[in-house]
Amino acid sequence: MLDSIPSFARLVAELAKFPGVGKKTATRLAFSLLSRPQADAEALAEAVLDLHRNIGFCSVCFHMTEVDPCPICRDPARDERLLCVVEEPQDLLAIERSRSFRGRYHVLQGVLSPLDGIGPDDIRISELIRRLRKSAVEEVLIATNFTVEGDATALYLAEQIRPLNLRVTRLAHGIPTGSDLEFIDDATVHRAVEGRREL
Amino acid sequence: MLDSIPSFARLVAELAKFPGVGKKTATRLAFSLLSRPQADAEALAEAVLDLHRNIGFCSVCFHMTEVDPCPICRDPARDERLLCVVEEPQDLLAIERSRSFRGRYHVLQGVLSPLDGIGPDDIRISELIRRLRKSAVEEVLIATNFTVEGDATALYLAEQIRPLNLRVTRLAHGIPTGSDLEFIDDATVHRAVEGRREL
């Protein structure tokens, strides 16, 4: 049906490459773009092209940035004794949104995953160790995800950092805010009980 | 948080203009694009620009097309005695997918909606009447949506077409395939009973 409108079919195919976007959603998005002014399409295309053109990775922390070093690494108000290690830029943004951390970051750009062939040399671990050796960091907060791979990476990092005589911490496990105990998985409840604190 | 990465923030803002795409989804899409090769971004941008560049409306039926008249209007195998009137190109595509109709189409490019200030002169009704006057059409199948506006438009069209002495039909109302009576809304069940047929 779309074969007779190749430009439309091609846009649908490109949009359907996004994770979680199927052919139906892609078609809906393409129709919406077609019904909007051409200037909207031009602005979108420009923004898409600027993404790779303007964004690179910080040579210090490997967060995505348009200037090197990135604004967080440059910010003198950040506490240089605190370093938070995350898997991806998304995770850094989540911690920034929480306004709970005023140190600096190190983005691993991945997670150890032997099954996918991703070992310590494939993510930014050696850069982290080198950075810690010549820095004022006193505490490394490991904020990898609470998945099998994230936990394994946290343990591996802790081992690598121990010889440097730094404090190594991990985000707290527990019940998320606003949740109903009844619907929380057993492993989380188990860890929340283990990690219980004095009131 | 994204303010320090303006290129990223701008792409998120552009993606969030799509209906049904919130800021969270837009951020996810932007990250996915960033993690894919630059060639993917270039292909997407090109497809976005080609959309308005290459696609216009057929001067006969007002379906979207890259050639004028559109391939359906040119196709000699189509039955010129049958004309199906739809609101939008999406509706035409839905009927084509069903492979149940081999006539030609007329795309109104909208629907009568007095509350939104859309009257008969704002959609392609006069073009339809003019087209019918000098055509071989014998039956007009009105396939506007089964909404208040779609039904009103169908009634209005039927009135306009009656003086031309053509057969005017409407898509059948009824229970959708694969559905469970228990969960069908009352109005649909009501109409399915009214429209019951001999077995």
Short mmCIF file of C-alpha atoms in Angstrom, two decimals:
data_model
loop_
_atom_site.label_atom_id
_atom_site.label_comp_id
_atom_site.label_asym_id
_atom_site.label_seq_id
_atom_site.Cartn_x
_atom_site.Cartn_y
_atom_site.Cartn_z
CA MET A 1 0.00 0.00 0.00
CA LEU A 2 2.85 2.36 0.87
CA ASP A 3 4.95 1.09 -2.03
CA SER A 4 3.45 3.70 -4.29
CA ILE A 5 4.65 6.48 -1.95
CA PRO A 6 8.33 5.56 -1.50
CA SER A 7 9.29 8.74 0.42
CA PHE A 8 6.64 7.98 2.99
CA ALA A 9 7.56 4.30 3.16
CA ARG A 10 11.22 5.19 3.68
CA LEU A 11 10.45 7.55 6.57
CA VAL A 12 8.28 4.87 8.17
CA ALA A 13 11.16 2.38 7.82
CA GLU A 14 13.65 4.82 9.40
CA LEU A 15 11.32 5.65 12.30
CA ALA A 16 10.64 1.95 12.89
CA LYS A 17 14.36 1.48 13.64
CA PHE A 18 13.85 3.14 17.04
CA PRO A 19 13.48 0.62 19.86
CA GLY A 20 9.85 0.22 20.88
CA VAL A 21 8.56 1.83 17.67
CA GLY A 22 6.70 -0.62 15.47
CA LYS A 23 5.44 -0.10 11.95
CA LYS A 24 2.07 1.17 13.16
CA THR A 25 3.56 3.80 15.46
CA ALA A 26 6.09 4.80 12.79
CA THR A 27 3.24 5.31 10.30
CA ARG A 28 1.36 7.45 12.82
CA LEU A 29 4.47 9.58 13.45
CA ALA A 30 5.08 10.00 9.71
CA PHE A 31 1.49 11.11 9.12
CA SER A 32 1.77 13.58 11.95
CA LEU A 33 4.93 15.03 10.43
CA LEU A 34 3.29 15.25 7.01
CA SER A 35 0.35 17.17 8.43
CA ARG A 36 2.60 19.71 10.13
CA PRO A 37 4.36 22.59 8.32
CA GLN A 38 7.52 21.85 6.36
CA ALA A 39 9.46 24.03 8.81
CA ASP A 40 8.79 21.45 11.53
CA ALA A 41 10.30 18.70 9.38
CA GLU A 42 13.32 20.91 8.66
CA ALA A 43 13.83 21.64 12.37
CA LEU A 44 13.64 17.94 13.17
CA ALA A 45 16.08 16.98 10.41
CA GLU A 46 18.50 19.69 11.56
CA ALA A 47 18.31 18.50 15.18
CA VAL A 48 18.90 14.90 14.08
CA LEU A 49 22.00 15.90 12.08
CA ASP A 50 23.35 18.13 14.86
CA LEU A 51 23.26 15.24 17.31
CA HIS A 52 26.35 13.41 16.05
CA ARG A 53 27.83 16.61 14.62
CA ASN A 54 27.92 18.43 17.97
CA ILE A 55 27.95 15.80 20.67
CA GLY A 56 31.03 13.87 21.69
CA PHE A 57 32.28 12.30 24.87
CA CYS A 58 34.09 14.12 27.67
CA SER A 59 37.73 13.04 27.74
CA VAL A 60 37.69 13.08 31.54
CA CYS A 61 34.41 11.43 32.57
CA PHE A 62 33.05 10.09 29.23
CA HIS A 63 29.67 11.74 29.68
CA MET A 64 28.22 13.12 26.44
CA THR A 65 29.02 16.78 25.93
CA GLU A 66 29.42 19.55 23.36
CA VAL A 67 32.55 20.96 25.04
CA ASP A 68 35.56 19.05 26.36
CA PRO A 69 35.92 18.68 29.30
CA CYS A 70 32.17 18.64 29.99
CA PRO A 71 30.46 21.33 32.11
CA ILE A 72 30.30 18.99 35.14
CA CYS A 73 34.04 18.24 35.00
CA ARG A 74 34.74 21.99 34.65
CA ASP A 75 32.40 23.08 37.44
CA PRO A 76 34.56 24.27 40.39
CA ALA A 77 31.54 24.03 42.73
CA ARG A 78 31.51 20.23 42.41
CA ASP A 79 33.04 18.26 45.28
CA GLU A 80 36.13 16.62 43.79
CA ARG A 81 36.40 14.18 46.69
CA LEU A 82 33.25 12.38 45.51
CA LEU A 83 33.09 10.35 42.31
CA CYS A 84 29.99 8.53 41.13
CA VAL A 85 30.43 5.69 38.61
CA VAL A 86 27.50 5.00 36.29
CA GLU A 87 26.93 2.77 33.26
CA GLU A 88 25.44 5.25 30.81
CA PRO A 89 24.80 9.00 30.39
CA GLN A 90 21.11 8.26 31.08
CA ASP A 91 22.03 7.09 34.58
CA LEU A 92 24.07 10.23 35.22
CA LEU A 93 21.06 12.34 34.18
CA ALA A 94 18.82 10.38 36.57
CA ILE A 95 21.14 11.11 39.50
CA GLU A 96 21.44 14.77 38.50
CA ARG A 97 17.63 15.04 38.42
CA SER A 98 17.49 13.74 42.00
CA ARG A 99 19.68 16.72 43.12
CA SER A 100 21.21 14.40 45.72
CA PHE A 101 24.81 14.33 44.52
CA ARG A 102 27.25 17.20 44.10
CA GLY A 103 30.42 15.32 43.20
CA ARG A 104 31.74 14.38 39.78
CA TYR A 105 31.03 11.36 37.58
CA HIS A 106 32.63 8.62 35.57
CA VAL A 107 30.55 7.06 32.79
CA LEU A 108 31.65 3.48 32.05
CA GLN A 109 29.81 3.46 28.72
CA GLY A 110 28.62 -0.05 29.34
CA VAL A 111 28.65 -2.86 31.84
CA LEU A 112 30.61 -6.11 32.18
CA SER A 113 28.70 -8.79 30.35
CA PRO A 114 30.75 -11.91 29.57
CA LEU A 115 27.83 -13.48 27.69
CA ASP A 116 27.85 -10.53 25.26
CA GLY A 117 31.65 -10.62 25.08
CA ILE A 118 32.03 -7.34 27.00
CA GLY A 119 35.02 -7.48 29.33
CA PRO A 120 36.89 -4.89 31.43
CA ASP A 121 38.81 -3.57 28.41
CA ASP A 122 35.60 -2.80 26.52
CA ILE A 123 34.31 -0.24 29.01
CA ARG A 124 36.05 2.75 30.62
CA ILE A 125 37.50 0.93 33.65
CA SER A 126 41.22 1.50 33.03
CA GLU A 127 40.48 5.21 32.49
CA LEU A 128 38.67 5.21 35.85
CA ILE A 129 41.58 3.60 37.72
CA ARG A 130 44.11 5.93 36.08
CA ARG A 131 41.90 8.89 36.97
CA LEU A 132 41.57 7.79 40.60
CA ARG A 133 45.35 7.39 40.98
CA LYS A 134 46.05 11.06 40.35
CA SER A 135 42.92 12.64 41.80
CA ALA A 136 41.62 14.03 45.08
CA VAL A 137 38.78 11.49 45.15
CA GLU A 138 38.13 10.01 48.60
CA GLU A 139 34.87 8.15 47.96
CA VAL A 140 33.75 6.23 44.89
CA LEU A 141 29.96 5.74 44.77
CA ILE A 142 29.22 2.85 42.42
CA ALA A 143 25.84 3.46 40.81
CA THR A 144 25.72 0.71 38.22
CA ASN A 145 22.26 -0.75 37.75
CA PHE A 146 20.87 -3.38 40.09
CA THR A 147 21.00 -6.10 37.45
CA VAL A 148 23.18 -9.20 37.32
CA GLU A 149 25.66 -7.36 35.09
CA GLY A 150 25.51 -4.14 37.11
CA ASP A 151 26.12 -5.99 40.39
CA ALA A 152 29.01 -7.98 38.88
CA THR A 153 30.55 -4.77 37.53
CA ALA A 154 30.20 -3.13 40.96
CA LEU A 155 32.02 -6.06 42.63
CA TYR A 156 34.76 -6.02 40.00
CA LEU A 157 35.24 -2.27 40.39
CA ALA A 158 35.35 -2.52 44.18
CA GLU A 159 38.19 -5.07 43.86
CA GLN A 160 40.11 -2.87 41.46
CA ILE A 161 39.71 0.22 43.64
CA ARG A 162 40.52 -1.42 46.99
CA PRO A 163 44.37 -1.19 46.51
CA LEU A 164 43.99 2.59 46.16
CA ASN A 165 42.70 2.85 49.73
CA LEU A 166 39.54 4.77 48.86
CA ARG A 167 36.09 4.47 50.38
CA VAL A 168 33.86 2.50 47.97
CA THR A 169 30.08 2.75 48.35
CA ARG A 170 27.03 1.47 46.46
CA LEU A 171 23.56 3.00 46.11
CA ALA A 172 21.13 1.70 48.76
CA HIS A 173 18.86 -1.19 47.93
CA GLY A 174 15.28 -0.95 49.15
CA ILE A 175 11.63 -0.22 48.55
CA PRO A 176 11.00 2.55 45.99
CA THR A 177 9.14 5.66 47.17
CA GLY A 178 5.37 5.50 46.74
CA SER A 179 5.19 1.75 46.39
CA ASP A 180 2.95 -0.79 48.00
CA LEU A 181 4.85 -3.60 49.79
CA GLU A 182 2.33 -6.12 48.49
CA PHE A 183 3.46 -5.60 44.92
CA ILE A 184 7.22 -5.40 45.45
CA ASP A 185 9.27 -8.40 44.32
CA ASP A 186 10.66 -10.72 46.99
CA ALA A 187 14.33 -9.98 46.34
CA THR A 188 13.76 -6.25 46.92
CA VAL A 189 11.81 -6.85 50.14
CA HIS A 190 14.53 -9.24 51.29
CA ARG A 191 17.22 -6.62 50.74
CA ALA A 192 15.12 -3.87 52.32
CA VAL A 193 14.78 -5.96 55.50
CA GLU A 194 18.51 -6.77 55.49
CA GLY A 195 19.35 -3.09 55.05
CA ARG A 196 16.86 -1.82 57.69
CA ARG A 197 17.89 1.34 59.57
CA GLU A 198 17.23 2.81 63.02
CA LEU A 199 14.43 5.37 63.12
CA MET B 1 20.19 18.70 33.27
CA LEU B 2 20.01 18.68 29.49
CA ASP B 3 20.65 22.43 29.30
CA SER B 4 24.37 21.81 29.13
CA ILE B 5 23.90 19.66 26.00
CA PRO B 6 21.78 21.95 23.81
CA SER B 7 21.94 19.76 20.68
CA PHE B 8 20.54 16.86 22.64
CA ALA B 9 17.90 19.01 24.35
CA ARG B 10 16.80 20.40 20.99
CA LEU B 11 16.35 16.94 19.47
CA VAL B 12 14.35 15.87 22.52
CA ALA B 13 12.14 18.96 22.10
CA GLU B 14 11.59 18.25 18.40
CA LEU B 15 10.75 14.58 19.01
CA ALA B 16 8.37 15.54 21.82
CA LYS B 17 6.27 17.47 19.27
CA PHE B 18 4.94 14.15 17.92
CA PRO B 19 1.52 13.28 19.31
CA GLY B 20 1.78 10.66 22.04
CA VAL B 21 5.51 11.23 22.52
CA GLY B 22 6.31 12.73 25.92
CA LYS B 23 9.63 14.05 27.15
CA LYS B 24 10.67 10.67 28.55
CA THR B 25 10.01 8.81 25.31
CA ALA B 26 11.69 11.58 23.32
CA THR B 27 14.79 11.29 25.52
CA ARG B 28 14.85 7.53 25.02
CA LEU B 29 14.58 7.95 21.24
CA ALA B 30 17.35 10.57 21.23
CA PHE B 31 19.69 8.32 23.24
CA SER B 32 18.97 5.45 20.88
CA LEU B 33 19.85 7.63 17.90
CA LEU B 34 23.04 8.81 19.59
CA SER B 35 24.14 5.23 20.22
CA ARG B 36 23.61 4.26 16.58
CA PRO B 37 26.04 5.12 13.73
CA GLN B 38 25.97 8.62 12.28
CA ALA B 39 24.80 7.13 8.96
CA ASP B 40 21.51 6.16 10.65
CA ALA B 41 20.94 9.76 11.74
CA GLU B 42 21.74 10.97 8.23
CA ALA B 43 19.30 8.50 6.67
CA LEU B 44 16.58 9.60 9.10
CA ALA B 45 17.20 13.31 8.45
CA GLU B 46 17.12 12.72 4.70
CA ALA B 47 13.84 10.78 4.93
CA VAL B 48 12.32 13.56 7.07
CA LEU B 49 13.31 16.22 4.53
CA ASP B 50 12.13 14.15 1.55
CA LEU B 51 8.67 13.85 3.06
CA HIS B 52 7.47 17.37 2.24
CA ARG B 53 9.88 17.66 -0.67
CA ASN B 54 8.47 14.68 -2.58
CA ILE B 55 4.92 14.20 -1.38
CA GLY B 56 1.99 16.27 -2.51
CA PHE B 57 -1.70 15.69 -2.98
CA CYS B 58 -3.31 14.10 -6.01
CA SER B 59 -5.24 16.74 -7.95
CA VAL B 60 -8.01 14.23 -8.64
CA CYS B 61 -8.60 12.36 -5.37
CA PHE B 62 -6.47 14.36 -2.85
CA HIS B 63 -4.67 11.25 -1.60
CA MET B 64 -0.99 11.86 -0.88
CA THR B 65 1.25 10.94 -3.78
CA GLU B 66 4.62 11.53 -5.42
CA VAL B 67 3.14 11.66 -8.94
CA ASP B 68 0.02 13.49 -10.07
CA PRO B 69 -2.50 11.97 -10.65
CA CYS B 70 -1.74 9.32 -8.06
CA PRO B 71 -1.16 5.65 -8.98
CA ILE B 72 -4.69 4.69 -7.88
CA CYS B 73 -6.30 7.37 -10.08
CA ARG B 74 -4.12 6.23 -13.01
CA ASP B 75 -4.74 2.51 -12.57
CA PRO B 76 -6.96 1.34 -15.46
CA ALA B 77 -7.80 -1.86 -13.55
CA ARG B 78 -9.75 0.10 -10.94
CA ASP B 79 -13.53 0.08 -11.29
CA GLU B 80 -14.45 3.66 -12.14
CA ARG B 81 -18.10 3.08 -11.26
CA LEU B 82 -17.19 2.82 -7.56
CA LEU B 83 -15.95 5.77 -5.49
CA CYS B 84 -15.06 5.54 -1.81
CA VAL B 85 -15.02 8.77 0.21
CA VAL B 86 -12.68 8.85 3.23
CA GLU B 87 -11.57 11.51 5.69
CA GLU B 88 -7.80 11.05 5.57
CA PRO B 89 -5.10 9.19 3.61
CA GLN B 90 -4.78 6.87 6.64
CA ASP B 91 -8.36 5.70 6.11
CA LEU B 92 -7.70 5.02 2.42
CA LEU B 93 -4.68 2.92 3.39
CA ALA B 94 -6.82 0.93 5.88
CA ILE B 95 -9.34 0.09 3.16
CA GLU B 96 -6.58 -0.81 0.71
CA ARG B 97 -5.06 -3.14 3.31
CA SER B 98 -8.40 -4.95 3.59
CA ARG B 99 -8.25 -5.75 -0.18
CA SER B 100 -12.03 -5.47 -0.23
CA PHE B 101 -12.43 -2.50 -2.56
CA ARG B 102 -11.28 -2.12 -6.16
CA GLY B 103 -12.81 1.24 -7.04
CA ARG B 104 -11.30 4.70 -6.73
CA TYR B 105 -11.17 7.12 -3.81
CA HIS B 106 -11.83 10.68 -2.76
CA VAL B 107 -9.97 11.98 0.30
CA LEU B 108 -11.89 14.79 2.01
CA GLN B 109 -8.81 15.87 3.97
CA GLY B 110 -10.89 16.40 7.07
CA VAL B 111 -14.35 16.13 8.45
CA LEU B 112 -17.17 18.61 9.14
CA SER B 113 -16.70 19.91 12.64
CA PRO B 114 -18.66 23.11 13.40
CA LEU B 115 -17.16 23.31 16.90
CA ASP B 116 -13.69 23.52 15.38
CA GLY B 117 -14.91 25.93 12.72
CA ILE B 118 -14.56 23.39 9.91
CA GLY B 119 -17.40 23.74 7.40
CA PRO B 120 -18.09 22.27 3.93
CA ASP B 121 -15.76 24.77 2.25
CA ASP B 122 -12.82 23.70 4.41
CA ILE B 123 -12.71 20.12 3.14
CA ARG B 124 -12.77 18.71 -0.41
CA ILE B 125 -16.55 18.47 -0.80
CA SER B 126 -17.07 20.82 -3.76
CA GLU B 127 -14.26 18.99 -5.58
CA LEU B 128 -16.09 15.72 -4.91
CA ILE B 129 -19.41 17.00 -6.28
CA ARG B 130 -17.70 18.48 -9.35
CA ARG B 131 -15.87 15.19 -9.88
CA LEU B 132 -19.08 13.14 -9.59
CA ARG B 133 -20.89 15.34 -12.13
CA LYS B 134 -18.53 14.45 -14.95
CA SER B 135 -17.62 10.89 -14.01
CA ALA B 136 -18.79 7.34 -14.62
CA VAL B 137 -19.34 6.79 -10.90
CA GLU B 138 -22.51 4.85 -10.06
CA GLU B 139 -22.02 4.21 -6.36
CA VAL B 140 -20.47 6.42 -3.70
CA LEU B 141 -19.37 4.46 -0.61
CA ILE B 142 -19.06 6.91 2.28
CA ALA B 143 -16.35 5.63 4.61
CA THR B 144 -15.99 8.54 7.00
CA ASN B 145 -15.30 7.46 10.57
CA PHE B 146 -18.08 6.36 12.91
CA THR B 147 -17.75 9.42 15.11
CA VAL B 148 -20.20 12.26 15.62
CA GLU B 149 -18.34 14.34 13.02
CA GLY B 150 -17.91 11.41 10.61
CA ASP B 151 -21.60 10.53 10.79
CA ALA B 152 -22.64 14.17 10.30
CA THR B 153 -20.32 14.47 7.32
CA ALA B 154 -21.78 11.28 5.83
CA LEU B 155 -25.33 12.64 6.16
CA TYR B 156 -24.31 15.98 4.65
CA LEU B 157 -22.59 14.24 1.72
CA ALA B 158 -25.59 11.97 1.10
CA GLU B 159 -27.79 15.05 0.82
CA GLN B 160 -25.40 16.74 -1.58
CA ILE B 161 -25.06 13.64 -3.75
CA ARG B 162 -28.79 12.71 -3.88
CA PRO B 163 -29.63 15.21 -6.72
CA LEU B 164 -27.03 13.43 -8.89
CA ASN B 165 -29.08 10.22 -8.80
CA LEU B 166 -26.22 8.00 -7.63
CA ARG B 167 -26.33 5.08 -5.22
CA VAL B 168 -24.96 6.26 -1.88
CA THR B 169 -23.78 3.61 0.63
CA ARG B 170 -22.08 3.59 4.02
CA LEU B 171 -19.72 1.04 5.60
CA ALA B 172 -21.59 -1.51 7.72
CA HIS B 173 -21.85 -0.99 11.46
CA GLY B 174 -21.38 -4.06 13.64
CA ILE B 175 -19.25 -6.20 15.89
CA PRO B 176 -15.55 -6.23 14.95
CA THR B 177 -13.98 -9.56 14.02
CA GLY B 178 -12.44 -11.47 16.92
CA SER B 179 -14.27 -9.59 19.63
CA ASP B 180 -16.14 -10.80 22.65
CA LEU B 181 -19.73 -9.50 22.83
CA GLU B 182 -19.35 -8.98 26.57
CA PHE B 183 -16.81 -6.21 26.05
CA ILE B 184 -18.40 -4.39 23.11
CA ASP B 185 -20.01 -1.02 23.85
CA ASP B 186 -23.81 -0.85 23.91
CA ALA B 187 -24.20 1.41 20.88
CA THR B 188 -22.26 -1.04 18.70
CA VAL B 189 -24.29 -4.02 19.92
CA HIS B 190 -27.48 -2.03 19.35
CA ARG B 191 -26.50 -1.29 15.76
CA ALA B 192 -25.35 -4.86 15.14
CA VAL B 193 -28.78 -6.15 16.20
CA GLU B 194 -30.54 -3.56 14.04
CA GLY B 195 -28.39 -4.48 11.06
CA ARG B 196 -28.70 -8.25 11.51
CA ARG B 197 -28.64 -10.36 8.34
CA GLU B 198 -30.09 -13.70 7.20
CA LEU B 199 -27.71 -16.64 7.43
#
